Coordinates of C-alpha atoms and ligand atoms in Angstrom, one line a residue:
Chain A
M1 CA 42.2 -4.6 19.1
S2 CA 39.9 -7.4 17.3
K3 CA 37.5 -6.2 14.6
L4 CA 34.6 -6.6 16.9
E5 CA 36.2 -4.5 19.6
E6 CA 36.9 -1.8 17.4
I7 CA 32.9 -1.9 16.0
A8 CA 31.8 -1.9 19.7
N9 CA 33.9 1.0 20.6
G10 CA 32.9 2.9 17.3
V11 CA 29.2 2.1 18.3
L12 CA 30.0 3.6 21.6
A13 CA 31.6 6.6 20.3
G14 CA 28.4 7.2 18.2
N15 CA 30.4 6.5 14.9
R16 CA 27.6 5.9 12.1
R17 CA 29.4 3.7 10.0
S18 CA 30.4 1.3 13.1
I19 CA 26.5 1.5 14.3
A20 CA 25.8 0.4 10.6
R21 CA 28.2 -2.5 10.7
A22 CA 27.2 -3.7 14.0
I23 CA 23.4 -4.0 12.7
T24 CA 24.6 -5.8 9.9
I25 CA 26.3 -8.4 12.0
T26 CA 23.2 -9.0 14.1
E27 CA 21.4 -9.9 11.3
N28 CA 24.0 -12.1 9.7
T29 CA 26.3 -13.7 12.1
P30 CA 24.8 -14.6 15.3
E31 CA 27.8 -15.6 17.1
E32 CA 29.7 -12.5 16.4
A33 CA 26.5 -10.6 17.0
Q34 CA 26.4 -12.4 20.5
K35 CA 29.9 -11.4 21.3
L36 CA 29.2 -7.9 20.0
I37 CA 26.2 -7.3 22.4
A38 CA 28.0 -8.5 25.2
L39 CA 30.7 -5.5 24.6
I40 CA 28.0 -3.2 24.4
Y41 CA 25.3 -4.4 26.8
P42 CA 26.5 -2.6 29.7
H43 CA 25.9 0.7 28.0
T44 CA 22.5 0.1 27.2
G45 CA 19.0 0.8 29.1
K46 CA 19.0 4.6 28.6
A47 CA 17.0 5.3 25.7
H48 CA 13.0 5.3 25.6
I49 CA 12.2 2.5 23.2
I50 CA 8.9 3.4 21.1
G51 CA 7.3 0.7 19.2
L52 CA 4.8 1.7 16.3
T53 CA 2.7 -1.0 14.7
G54 CA -0.8 -1.1 13.2
P55 CA -2.1 -2.2 9.7
G56 CA -0.1 -1.7 6.5
G57 CA -0.5 2.1 5.0
A58 CA -2.1 3.3 8.3
G59 CA 0.9 5.9 8.3
K60 CA 3.4 4.5 10.6
S61 CA 6.4 5.8 8.8
T62 CA 4.9 9.2 8.2
L63 CA 4.2 9.3 11.5
T64 CA 7.5 8.0 12.5
E65 CA 9.2 11.0 10.4
K66 CA 7.2 13.5 12.1
I67 CA 7.7 12.3 15.6
V68 CA 11.4 12.1 15.1
R69 CA 11.2 15.8 13.6
E70 CA 9.3 16.9 17.0
Y71 CA 12.2 14.9 18.8
R72 CA 15.0 16.7 17.1
R73 CA 13.3 20.1 17.5
V74 CA 13.9 19.6 21.5
G75 CA 17.6 18.7 20.6
K76 CA 17.0 14.8 21.4
T77 CA 18.8 12.1 19.3
V78 CA 16.9 9.6 17.7
G79 CA 17.4 6.0 16.1
V80 CA 15.0 4.3 13.6
I81 CA 14.5 0.9 12.9
A82 CA 12.0 0.2 10.2
V83 CA 10.9 -3.4 9.6
D84 CA 9.2 -4.5 6.4
P85 CA 8.2 -8.1 5.5
T86 CA 10.6 -10.7 3.7
S87 CA 9.2 -12.5 0.8
P88 CA 8.8 -16.5 2.0
F89 CA 8.5 -17.5 -1.5
T90 CA 12.0 -15.4 -3.0
G91 CA 13.5 -14.4 0.5
G92 CA 14.0 -11.0 -0.8
A93 CA 12.3 -7.9 0.5
F94 CA 11.5 -4.4 -0.7
L95 CA 12.2 -1.8 2.0
G96 CA 10.3 1.2 1.4
D97 CA 9.6 2.8 4.7
R98 CA 12.5 5.1 4.4
I99 CA 11.1 6.9 1.2
R100 CA 8.7 8.6 3.9
M101 CA 11.9 9.9 6.0
Q102 CA 14.5 10.9 3.4
E103 CA 14.6 14.4 4.6
L104 CA 16.2 13.2 7.9
S105 CA 18.4 11.1 6.1
T106 CA 21.4 13.7 6.4
D107 CA 20.5 14.8 9.8
E108 CA 23.5 13.6 12.1
G109 CA 21.3 13.6 15.1
V110 CA 19.1 10.6 13.4
F111 CA 19.9 7.2 12.5
I112 CA 17.5 5.2 10.2
R113 CA 18.0 1.6 9.4
S114 CA 15.6 -0.7 7.2
M115 CA 15.6 -4.3 8.2
A116 CA 13.7 -7.3 6.6
T117 CA 11.6 -9.6 8.9
R118 CA 13.7 -12.7 7.2
N119 CA 10.4 -14.6 8.2
N120 CA 10.8 -14.2 11.6
P121 CA 7.0 -14.1 12.8
G122 CA 5.6 -11.5 15.0
G123 CA 6.1 -8.3 13.2
I124 CA 9.6 -7.6 13.6
A125 CA 13.0 -9.3 12.8
K126 CA 15.0 -11.7 14.9
A127 CA 17.8 -8.8 14.9
T128 CA 15.6 -5.8 15.8
K129 CA 16.3 -6.4 19.5
D130 CA 19.7 -6.4 18.9
A131 CA 20.0 -3.2 16.5
V132 CA 17.7 -1.3 19.4
K133 CA 20.7 -2.4 21.8
I134 CA 23.2 -1.2 19.2
L135 CA 21.5 2.4 19.0
D136 CA 20.9 2.6 22.5
A137 CA 24.5 2.1 23.3
A138 CA 25.2 4.6 20.5
G139 CA 23.7 7.3 22.7
K140 CA 20.5 7.8 20.8
D141 CA 18.0 9.2 23.4
V142 CA 14.8 8.0 21.6
I143 CA 14.5 4.8 19.5
I144 CA 11.4 4.2 17.4
V145 CA 10.6 0.8 15.9
E146 CA 8.0 0.6 12.9
T147 CA 6.7 -3.1 12.6
V148 CA 5.2 -4.6 9.6
G149 CA 2.0 -3.6 8.9
A150 CA 0.2 -5.8 11.5
G151 CA -2.8 -7.6 12.2
Q152 CA -3.4 -9.2 15.6
S153 CA -0.8 -12.0 16.1
E154 CA 2.1 -9.5 15.2
V155 CA 3.0 -8.5 18.7
E156 CA 6.6 -9.2 19.4
I157 CA 7.0 -5.5 19.5
I158 CA 6.0 -5.9 23.2
K159 CA 9.0 -7.7 23.8
V160 CA 11.1 -4.6 22.7
A161 CA 9.6 -1.4 23.2
Q162 CA 8.5 0.6 26.5
T163 CA 5.7 2.5 24.9
I164 CA 3.6 0.9 22.3
I165 CA 1.5 3.0 19.9
V166 CA -1.1 1.5 17.7
V167 CA -1.6 3.4 14.5
H168 CA -5.0 2.9 12.9
A169 CA -6.7 5.1 10.3
P170 CA -10.2 5.3 8.7
G171 CA -10.7 3.5 5.6
L172 CA -8.5 0.6 5.6
G173 CA -11.0 -2.0 4.8
D174 CA -13.0 -3.5 7.9
D175 CA -12.0 -1.9 11.0
I176 CA -11.4 -2.8 14.5
Q177 CA -12.1 -6.2 14.2
A178 CA -9.2 -6.7 12.8
I179 CA -6.8 -5.4 15.2
K180 CA -9.0 -6.2 18.2
A181 CA -7.4 -9.5 19.3
G182 CA -3.6 -8.7 20.1
M183 CA -3.5 -5.1 19.2
M184 CA -5.8 -3.7 21.6
E185 CA -4.1 -5.2 24.8
I186 CA -0.8 -4.2 23.8
A187 CA -1.4 -0.6 23.0
D188 CA -0.1 2.3 25.6
I189 CA -1.5 4.8 23.3
F190 CA -3.9 4.7 20.1
V191 CA -3.6 7.0 17.1
V192 CA -6.2 7.5 14.7
N193 CA -4.3 8.8 11.8
K194 CA -5.5 10.3 8.6
A195 CA -8.0 12.3 11.0
D196 CA -8.3 14.5 7.5
R197 CA -10.6 11.9 6.3
E198 CA -14.3 11.5 6.9
N199 CA -15.0 8.9 9.0
A200 CA -12.0 9.5 11.4
E201 CA -14.6 10.2 14.2
K202 CA -16.2 6.5 13.8
T203 CA -12.6 4.8 14.3
V204 CA -12.1 6.7 17.4
M205 CA -15.8 5.6 18.5
D206 CA -14.9 2.1 17.4
I207 CA -11.6 1.7 19.5
Q208 CA -13.5 3.7 22.5
A209 CA -16.1 0.9 22.2
V210 CA -13.4 -2.1 22.2
L211 CA -11.5 -0.3 25.2
Q212 CA -14.8 -0.2 27.1
L213 CA -15.1 -3.9 26.9
D214 CA -11.6 -4.5 28.5
T215 CA -12.6 -4.7 32.0
R216 CA -9.3 -5.5 33.6
E217 CA -7.8 -3.4 36.4
K218 CA -5.9 -0.3 34.8
T219 CA -3.4 2.2 36.1
W220 CA -2.7 3.6 32.9
I221 CA -5.9 4.2 30.4
P222 CA -4.4 4.4 26.7
P223 CA -5.7 7.5 25.2
I224 CA -6.5 7.8 21.7
I225 CA -4.9 10.7 19.7
K226 CA -6.1 12.1 16.3
T227 CA -3.2 12.9 13.9
V228 CA -2.8 14.0 10.4
A229 CA 1.0 12.7 9.7
V230 CA 1.1 14.6 6.4
T231 CA 0.7 17.8 7.8
G232 CA 2.1 17.1 11.3
E233 CA -1.4 17.8 13.0
G234 CA -1.7 16.3 16.6
I235 CA 2.0 15.6 16.8
P236 CA 2.7 17.6 19.7
Q237 CA -0.2 16.2 21.7
L238 CA 1.0 12.5 20.7
I239 CA 4.8 13.2 21.9
E240 CA 3.0 15.0 25.1
K241 CA 1.4 11.3 25.8
I242 CA 4.4 9.5 25.0
E243 CA 6.4 11.6 27.6
E244 CA 3.4 11.2 30.1
H245 CA 3.7 7.3 29.5
R246 CA 7.5 7.4 29.8
V247 CA 7.3 9.1 33.2
F248 CA 4.4 6.8 34.4
L249 CA 6.7 3.8 33.5
Q250 CA 9.5 5.3 35.6
K251 CA 7.2 5.6 38.7
G252 CA 7.1 1.8 38.9
L253 CA 6.4 -0.2 36.0
L254 CA 9.4 0.1 34.2
H255 CA 11.2 -2.2 36.4
K256 CA 8.4 -4.6 36.1
R257 CA 8.6 -4.5 32.2
S258 CA 12.5 -4.7 32.3
L259 CA 12.0 -7.7 34.6
E260 CA 9.5 -9.2 31.8
K261 CA 11.5 -8.7 29.0
A262 CA 14.9 -9.8 30.6
E263 CA 13.1 -13.1 31.5
A264 CA 11.7 -13.3 27.7
E265 CA 15.1 -12.9 26.3
L266 CA 17.0 -15.1 28.8
I267 CA 14.3 -18.1 28.1
E268 CA 14.8 -17.4 24.4
A269 CA 18.8 -17.3 24.8
I270 CA 18.6 -20.5 26.8
K271 CA 16.2 -22.1 24.3
E272 CA 18.5 -21.2 21.6
Q273 CA 21.7 -22.2 23.3
V274 CA 20.1 -25.5 24.3
T275 CA 19.0 -26.5 21.1
G276 CA 22.0 -25.2 19.3
S277 CA 24.5 -27.0 21.2
I278 CA 22.6 -30.3 22.0
I279 CA 21.4 -31.0 18.3
G280 CA 24.5 -29.8 17.0
K281 CA 26.2 -32.7 19.1
L282 CA 23.4 -35.2 18.3
K283 CA 24.2 -34.7 14.6
R284 CA 27.9 -35.0 15.0
E285 CA 27.1 -38.3 16.8
R286 CA 24.9 -39.4 14.1
R287 CA 22.2 -40.2 17.1
F288 CA 20.1 -37.5 15.7
E289 CA 18.6 -39.4 12.4
K290 CA 18.4 -42.8 14.2
V291 CA 15.9 -40.9 16.5
L292 CA 13.9 -39.5 13.5
Q293 CA 13.6 -42.8 12.2
Q294 CA 12.2 -44.2 15.6
I295 CA 9.5 -41.8 15.5
V296 CA 8.8 -42.5 12.2
D297 CA 8.6 -45.9 12.9
R298 CA 6.3 -45.0 16.0
E299 CA 8.7 -46.6 18.1
I300 CA 8.7 -43.4 20.2
D301 CA 6.7 -40.3 20.2
P302 CA 8.5 -36.9 19.7
A303 CA 8.4 -35.3 23.3
S304 CA 9.3 -38.8 25.1
A305 CA 12.3 -38.7 22.5
A306 CA 13.4 -35.3 23.5
E307 CA 13.1 -35.9 26.9
R308 CA 15.4 -39.1 26.9
L309 CA 17.6 -37.1 24.8
L310 CA 18.1 -34.5 26.9
N311 CA 18.0 -36.3 30.2
Q312 CA 21.2 -38.6 28.6
E313 CA 22.9 -35.3 27.8
L314 CA 22.4 -33.8 31.1
E315 CA 23.5 -37.1 32.8
K316 CA 26.5 -37.1 30.8
N317 CA 27.4 -33.7 31.7
S318 CA 27.1 -34.1 35.3
Q319 CA 29.5 -37.3 35.1
N320 CA 32.0 -34.9 33.4
D321 CA 31.6 -32.4 36.6
E322 CA 32.1 -35.0 38.9
A323 CA 35.1 -36.4 37.2
Chain B
M1 CA 21.3 -20.3 15.1
Q2 CA 21.1 -19.7 11.6
G3 CA 22.4 -16.3 10.2
E4 CA 21.9 -15.6 6.5
R5 CA 24.2 -13.3 4.3
K6 CA 22.0 -11.5 2.2
I7 CA 22.7 -8.7 -0.8
R8 CA 21.7 -5.3 0.2
V9 CA 20.8 -2.9 -2.6
L10 CA 20.0 0.5 -2.6
I11 CA 18.3 1.8 -5.5
A12 CA 18.3 5.5 -5.3
K13 CA 17.0 8.1 -7.7
P14 CA 19.4 11.4 -7.9
G15 CA 18.2 14.5 -9.4
L16 CA 14.9 16.1 -9.8
D17 CA 13.1 14.1 -12.6
S18 CA 10.1 12.0 -11.4
H19 CA 10.5 9.1 -14.0
D20 CA 10.6 6.4 -11.3
R21 CA 9.3 3.4 -13.4
G22 CA 12.4 1.9 -14.2
A23 CA 14.1 2.3 -10.7
K24 CA 10.7 0.5 -9.4
V25 CA 11.0 -2.4 -12.2
V26 CA 15.1 -3.1 -11.1
A27 CA 14.0 -3.0 -7.3
R28 CA 11.1 -5.4 -7.8
A29 CA 13.3 -7.5 -9.9
L30 CA 16.1 -7.4 -7.4
R31 CA 13.7 -8.3 -4.4
D32 CA 12.5 -11.3 -6.6
A33 CA 15.8 -12.6 -7.1
G34 CA 16.1 -12.8 -3.1
M35 CA 17.9 -9.6 -2.3
E36 CA 17.0 -6.9 0.4
V37 CA 16.2 -3.8 -1.5
I38 CA 15.9 -0.1 -0.1
Y39 CA 14.4 2.4 -2.0
T40 CA 15.0 6.2 -1.6
G41 CA 11.9 7.8 -3.7
L42 CA 12.5 10.2 -5.9
R43 CA 14.6 13.6 -5.9
Q44 CA 17.5 12.4 -3.8
T45 CA 20.5 14.7 -3.2
P46 CA 24.1 13.1 -3.6
E47 CA 24.5 13.8 0.2
Q48 CA 21.3 11.7 0.7
I49 CA 22.2 8.9 -1.3
V50 CA 25.7 8.5 0.1
E51 CA 24.5 9.0 3.9
T52 CA 21.6 6.3 3.1
A53 CA 24.0 3.9 1.7
L54 CA 26.1 4.3 4.9
Q55 CA 23.1 3.9 7.6
E56 CA 21.8 0.9 5.5
D57 CA 25.4 -0.5 5.0
V58 CA 24.7 -2.2 1.4
D59 CA 26.9 -3.8 -0.8
V60 CA 25.5 -2.1 -3.9
I61 CA 24.1 1.3 -5.0
G62 CA 22.0 1.5 -8.0
L63 CA 21.5 4.9 -9.6
S64 CA 18.4 5.4 -11.9
I65 CA 18.6 8.7 -13.8
L66 CA 16.6 9.9 -16.7
S67 CA 16.6 13.6 -16.6
G68 CA 20.1 14.0 -18.2
A69 CA 22.0 15.3 -15.0
H70 CA 23.8 12.1 -14.6
M71 CA 27.6 13.8 -15.5
A72 CA 26.8 16.4 -12.9
L73 CA 25.5 14.3 -10.0
F74 CA 27.0 10.9 -10.3
P75 CA 30.8 12.4 -9.9
R76 CA 29.5 14.1 -6.5
I77 CA 28.0 11.0 -5.5
M78 CA 31.7 9.1 -6.3
E79 CA 33.3 11.7 -4.3
L80 CA 31.2 11.7 -1.1
L81 CA 31.4 7.6 -0.9
K82 CA 35.2 8.0 -1.2
E83 CA 35.0 10.7 1.3
K84 CA 33.0 8.6 3.7
G85 CA 35.0 5.8 3.1
L86 CA 32.6 3.5 1.3
T87 CA 34.9 2.5 -1.4
D88 CA 33.8 -1.1 -1.2
V89 CA 30.3 -0.7 -2.2
M90 CA 29.5 -1.6 -6.2
V91 CA 28.0 1.5 -7.6
F92 CA 26.2 0.8 -11.1
A93 CA 23.2 3.0 -12.9
G94 CA 20.7 2.8 -15.6
G95 CA 18.2 5.3 -17.3
I96 CA 18.9 7.7 -20.3
I97 CA 22.5 7.8 -20.5
P98 CA 24.2 8.4 -23.9
E99 CA 26.8 5.8 -25.0
E100 CA 29.6 8.6 -24.9
D101 CA 29.0 9.4 -21.5
V102 CA 29.9 5.9 -20.3
P103 CA 33.8 5.8 -20.4
E104 CA 33.8 8.9 -18.3
L105 CA 31.5 7.4 -16.0
K106 CA 33.4 4.3 -15.7
R107 CA 36.4 5.9 -14.8
I108 CA 35.0 7.7 -11.9
G109 CA 33.9 4.2 -10.6
I110 CA 30.4 3.4 -11.9
K111 CA 31.0 -0.3 -12.7
E112 CA 28.3 -0.6 -15.5
V113 CA 25.3 1.3 -17.1
F114 CA 22.2 -0.2 -18.3
G115 CA 19.9 1.8 -20.9
P116 CA 16.4 1.1 -22.0
G117 CA 15.1 -2.2 -22.8
T118 CA 17.8 -4.1 -20.9
P119 CA 15.9 -7.3 -19.5
T120 CA 16.0 -7.3 -15.9
E121 CA 17.6 -11.0 -15.8
N122 CA 20.7 -9.4 -17.0
I123 CA 20.5 -6.8 -14.3
I124 CA 20.0 -9.5 -11.8
K125 CA 22.8 -11.6 -13.4
Y126 CA 25.2 -8.6 -13.1
V127 CA 24.5 -7.9 -9.5
L128 CA 25.0 -11.8 -8.3
E129 CA 28.4 -12.1 -10.3
N130 CA 29.6 -8.6 -9.1
A131 CA 28.4 -7.8 -5.7
P132 CA 31.3 -7.5 -3.3
K133 CA 31.8 -10.5 -1.1
R134 CA 32.1 -8.4 2.3
S135 CA 32.9 -10.2 5.7
Ligands
B12_401 C1 7.1 7.3 -19.3 C2 7.9 8.5 -19.4 C3 7.6 9.7 -18.8 C4 6.3 9.4 -17.9 C5 7.2 8.9 -16.7 C6 6.4 8.1 -15.6 C7 7.1 7.7 -14.4 N1 6.4 7.7 -13.2 O1 8.0 7.1 -14.5 C8 5.9 11.0 -17.8 C9 4.8 11.5 -18.5 C10 5.7 11.7 -16.2 C11 7.1 11.6 -18.4 C12 7.3 13.0 -17.7 C13 8.5 13.8 -18.6 N2 9.5 13.1 -19.5 CO1 9.5 11.5 -19.8 N3 9.7 9.8 -20.7 C14 9.1 8.6 -20.6 C15 9.3 7.4 -21.5 C16 8.4 7.5 -22.5 C17 9.8 5.9 -20.8 C18 10.4 5.9 -19.7 C19 10.0 4.8 -19.0 O2 9.1 4.7 -17.9 N4 10.5 3.6 -19.5 C20 10.0 2.2 -18.7 C21 11.4 1.9 -17.7 C22 11.3 0.6 -17.1 O3 12.6 1.8 -18.4 P1 13.8 2.9 -17.9 O4 13.6 3.8 -17.1 O5 14.7 3.2 -18.8 O6 14.5 1.7 -17.3 C23 15.3 0.4 -17.7 C24 16.8 0.8 -18.0 O7 17.0 2.1 -18.4 C25 17.3 0.3 -16.8 N5 17.3 1.2 -15.7 C26 17.0 2.2 -15.3 N6 17.3 2.6 -14.0 C27 17.9 1.8 -13.4 C28 18.7 1.6 -12.5 C29 19.7 0.7 -12.4 C30 20.7 0.5 -11.1 C31 20.2 -0.2 -13.3 C32 20.8 -1.1 -13.2 C33 19.3 -0.1 -14.4 C34 18.5 1.1 -14.6 O8 16.7 -0.8 -16.6 C35 15.3 -0.5 -16.8 C36 14.7 -1.8 -17.4 O9 15.2 -2.2 -18.4 C37 10.6 8.0 -22.0 C38 11.4 7.8 -23.1 C39 12.1 6.6 -23.4 N7 11.9 5.6 -24.1 O10 12.7 6.2 -22.2 C40 10.8 9.7 -21.2 C41 11.9 10.3 -21.3 C42 12.5 9.6 -20.3 N8 11.0 11.8 -20.9 C43 11.5 12.6 -21.3 C44 11.4 14.2 -20.8 C45 12.0 15.0 -21.3 C46 10.2 14.1 -20.1 C47 9.6 15.6 -19.4 C48 10.7 16.6 -19.1 C49 8.6 16.0 -20.5 C50 7.9 17.3 -20.8 N9 8.8 17.9 -21.2 O11 7.2 17.5 -19.8 C51 8.8 15.1 -18.1 C52 9.7 15.3 -17.1 C53 8.8 15.1 -16.1 C54 9.6 15.2 -14.4 N10 9.1 16.0 -13.6 O12 10.5 14.4 -14.5 C55 13.0 12.3 -21.9 C56 14.5 12.6 -21.2 C57 15.2 13.3 -22.1 C58 16.7 13.3 -21.7 N11 16.8 12.9 -20.5 O13 17.6 13.6 -22.4 C59 12.5 11.1 -22.6 C60 14.0 10.3 -22.9 C61 11.9 11.2 -23.7 C62 12.7 11.8 -24.9 N12 13.2 10.8 -25.8 O14 12.8 13.1 -25.1 N13 8.1 11.0 -18.9
GTP402 N1 -4.8 11.6 3.8 C1 -3.9 11.4 4.6 N2 -2.7 10.5 4.1 C2 -2.1 10.3 5.1 C3 -1.9 10.2 6.4 N3 -0.8 10.0 6.9 C4 -0.3 9.1 5.9 N4 -0.8 9.0 4.6 C5 -0.7 8.6 3.6 O1 -1.0 7.1 3.8 C6 0.1 6.0 2.8 C7 0.8 5.2 3.6 O2 1.6 5.9 4.7 P1 2.7 5.1 5.2 O3 3.4 6.3 6.2 O4 3.7 4.7 4.5 O5 2.1 4.0 6.1 P2 2.5 2.6 6.6 O6 1.8 2.5 7.9 O7 4.1 3.0 7.1 O8 2.7 1.7 5.7 P3 3.5 0.2 5.8 O9 4.6 0.2 6.2 O10 3.3 -0.3 4.3 O11 2.7 -0.6 7.0 C8 1.2 7.4 2.2 O12 0.4 7.6 0.8 C9 1.0 8.3 3.2 O13 1.4 9.8 2.5 C10 -2.8 11.5 6.8 O14 -2.6 11.9 8.0 N5 -3.7 11.9 6.0
MG403 MG1 5.8 2.0 6.8

């Protein structure tokens, strides 16, 4: 058995060490990751994937801990991926989400992994999608992805999660304006956390006001749930809504979303493999630098150069096929 | 597709004391040196620390302790690491640890101990030179 097969088998058996190693592979070695995911992919698609996003300090990690507890109470196993930002200057990262979840660390039904963005834009890491697949294949019933403290453009989570919870809280500086643009559209459920604080009601009203501006035809109206994550208040109501949404998805939308997700992933994979193989080849053949110089010298514009190179490669390939 | 190897470090605070300045200083320094640092927060049991190291698949565990309980807690941590097969993880420590305890700690597998006043550059350098090179 190869090392990768061994790890894949370990993942499928729910072995914690194998799961941990597998996630490291998705972060560090993309070629191996591709092979590993190929081995486990048939066993994915069973977990319910929940995304938690919202501004920094809103209480995402604290909420995650309480949500996990609630699912554990009813006997479900849970995986958590908690994403924090990488410093663009040093490449390092301080992964602190776990601090709020440490009491869960010795529960064998829970697997928590911290992940740095490694400068991937969009609020999650490049490896997050694959890490979710690994936890899914390992048999976790529910997987929660906590994004980095996000503003309006960090909406990559939509490509990973099935139920998206946008968490807000009173007193986080200027309010809903900040999350209005992207966040409002992706939310399946709104949480106004820190409901123990005054002004929580105002935050609820702000969200309602923005929601009313949204006139798109909708079959699911995102509910607004008030929580106090530190005490657990409101968590049962939140879980109820998550489960409602899960059932709602299963009645039809899930298939459509799965297709959309598959499309996004396939396009991304094609882009990566095309650029990877073609650019590698052009560089080996020393044609890449030549074209760069031509672009600098204004002999050709970048898009036309790309088209020409791509056509040349495609032609060569079809000639090879015929030969 | 570029992948990148990063040194992953767990900074953990075993025991019941709440002196966390040193742990945070070290965590920040290692982060600024380009590492991915997971911080557990205060009051961790040996079981929690080892299980966290396993899930996070870290290369290095840094234990910070100023309570005086290191001779009780560190052996248990080393034992659990062995039990779980995490033998390729480098463990080192810092805080208030008397000189005379260091030989015994090294004997049980703690690679190095850094006391008060250690410049963070020394700690960074030590990790860069001693973190295990795993595949
Ligand atoms: C600040 C301080 C406090 C603060 C802590 C604030 C905080 N959030 O951290 C407060 C006031 C809360 C406090 C309380 C107490 N303290 Co106090 N405190 C100190 C003091 C003066 C400085 C510690 C400090 O922050 N240093 C600055 C940091 C940056 O240094 P550091 O932690 O040593 O870390 C450096 C190195 O040790 C190393 N390092 C540390 N961790 C790690 C980890 C790794 C992996 C590595 C590689 C290196 C490393 O690198 C760092 C940078 O050089 C020390 C005395 C001293 N000079 O050390 C006493 C001291 C630690 N405290 C002590 C005591 C007894 C207490 C109390 C019990 C006092 C009391 N009777 O109430 C309480 C306990 C409270 C509790 N619940 O735990 C004793 C401990 C005695 C012992 N262990 O034998 C000390 C040594 C004072 C003394 N001489 O008696 N304390
Ligand atoms: N008063 C109050 N404080 C809370 C509540 N929930 C969380 N907090 C506190 O808010 C702070 C931030 O909580 P986290 O859970 O770390 O928030 P986060 O959204 O995960 O933060 P980032 O990961 O940094 O974006 C912590 O100090 C929590 O204790 C709540 O319901 N009420
Ligand atoms: Mg968090």
